[in-house]
Amino acid sequence: MNVIIHDLTDLQFQQMYQQIEGDTKIISNNGYIKNCTGCFG
């Protein structure tokens, strides 16, 4: 499995990754991602 984590706009992302294969998971900034609180946060 491949994971792509990004904070690009939809248009920027589509320009960079025009074709994504197989079991690739995409995590984007849709307003839900929160800052890391660390391993013991």
Coordinates of C-alpha atoms in Angstrom, one line a residue:
M1 CA 0.0 0.0 0.0
N2 CA 1.2 3.5 -0.8
V3 CA 0.2 6.6 1.2
I4 CA 0.2 10.2 0.0
I5 CA -0.2 12.9 2.6
H6 CA -0.5 16.4 1.2
D7 CA -1.9 19.9 1.8
L8 CA -2.3 20.9 -1.8
T9 CA -5.4 22.2 -3.4
D10 CA -7.3 19.7 -5.5
L11 CA -6.1 21.3 -8.7
Q12 CA -2.4 21.2 -7.6
F13 CA -2.7 17.6 -6.6
Q14 CA -4.3 16.5 -9.8
Q15 CA -1.6 18.2 -11.8
M16 CA 1.1 16.4 -9.9
Y17 CA -0.5 13.0 -9.7
Q18 CA -2.5 12.5 -12.9
Q19 CA -2.8 8.8 -12.4
I20 CA -2.8 6.9 -9.1
E21 CA -2.5 3.1 -9.1
G22 CA -3.9 0.3 -7.1
D23 CA -4.2 0.5 -3.3
T24 CA -2.9 4.1 -2.8
K25 CA -4.4 6.0 0.1
I26 CA -4.6 9.7 -0.1
I27 CA -4.8 11.9 3.0
S28 CA -5.4 15.6 2.2
N29 CA -6.2 18.7 4.2
N30 CA -10.0 18.8 4.2
G31 CA -10.1 20.8 7.4
Y32 CA -10.1 17.7 9.6
I33 CA -6.3 17.1 10.0
K34 CA -5.1 18.3 13.4
N35 CA -1.5 19.2 14.5
C36 CA 0.5 16.4 15.9
T37 CA 0.5 16.2 19.7
G38 CA 3.5 13.9 19.8
C39 CA 3.8 10.3 20.8
F40 CA 2.7 10.9 24.4
G41 CA 0.5 14.0 23.9

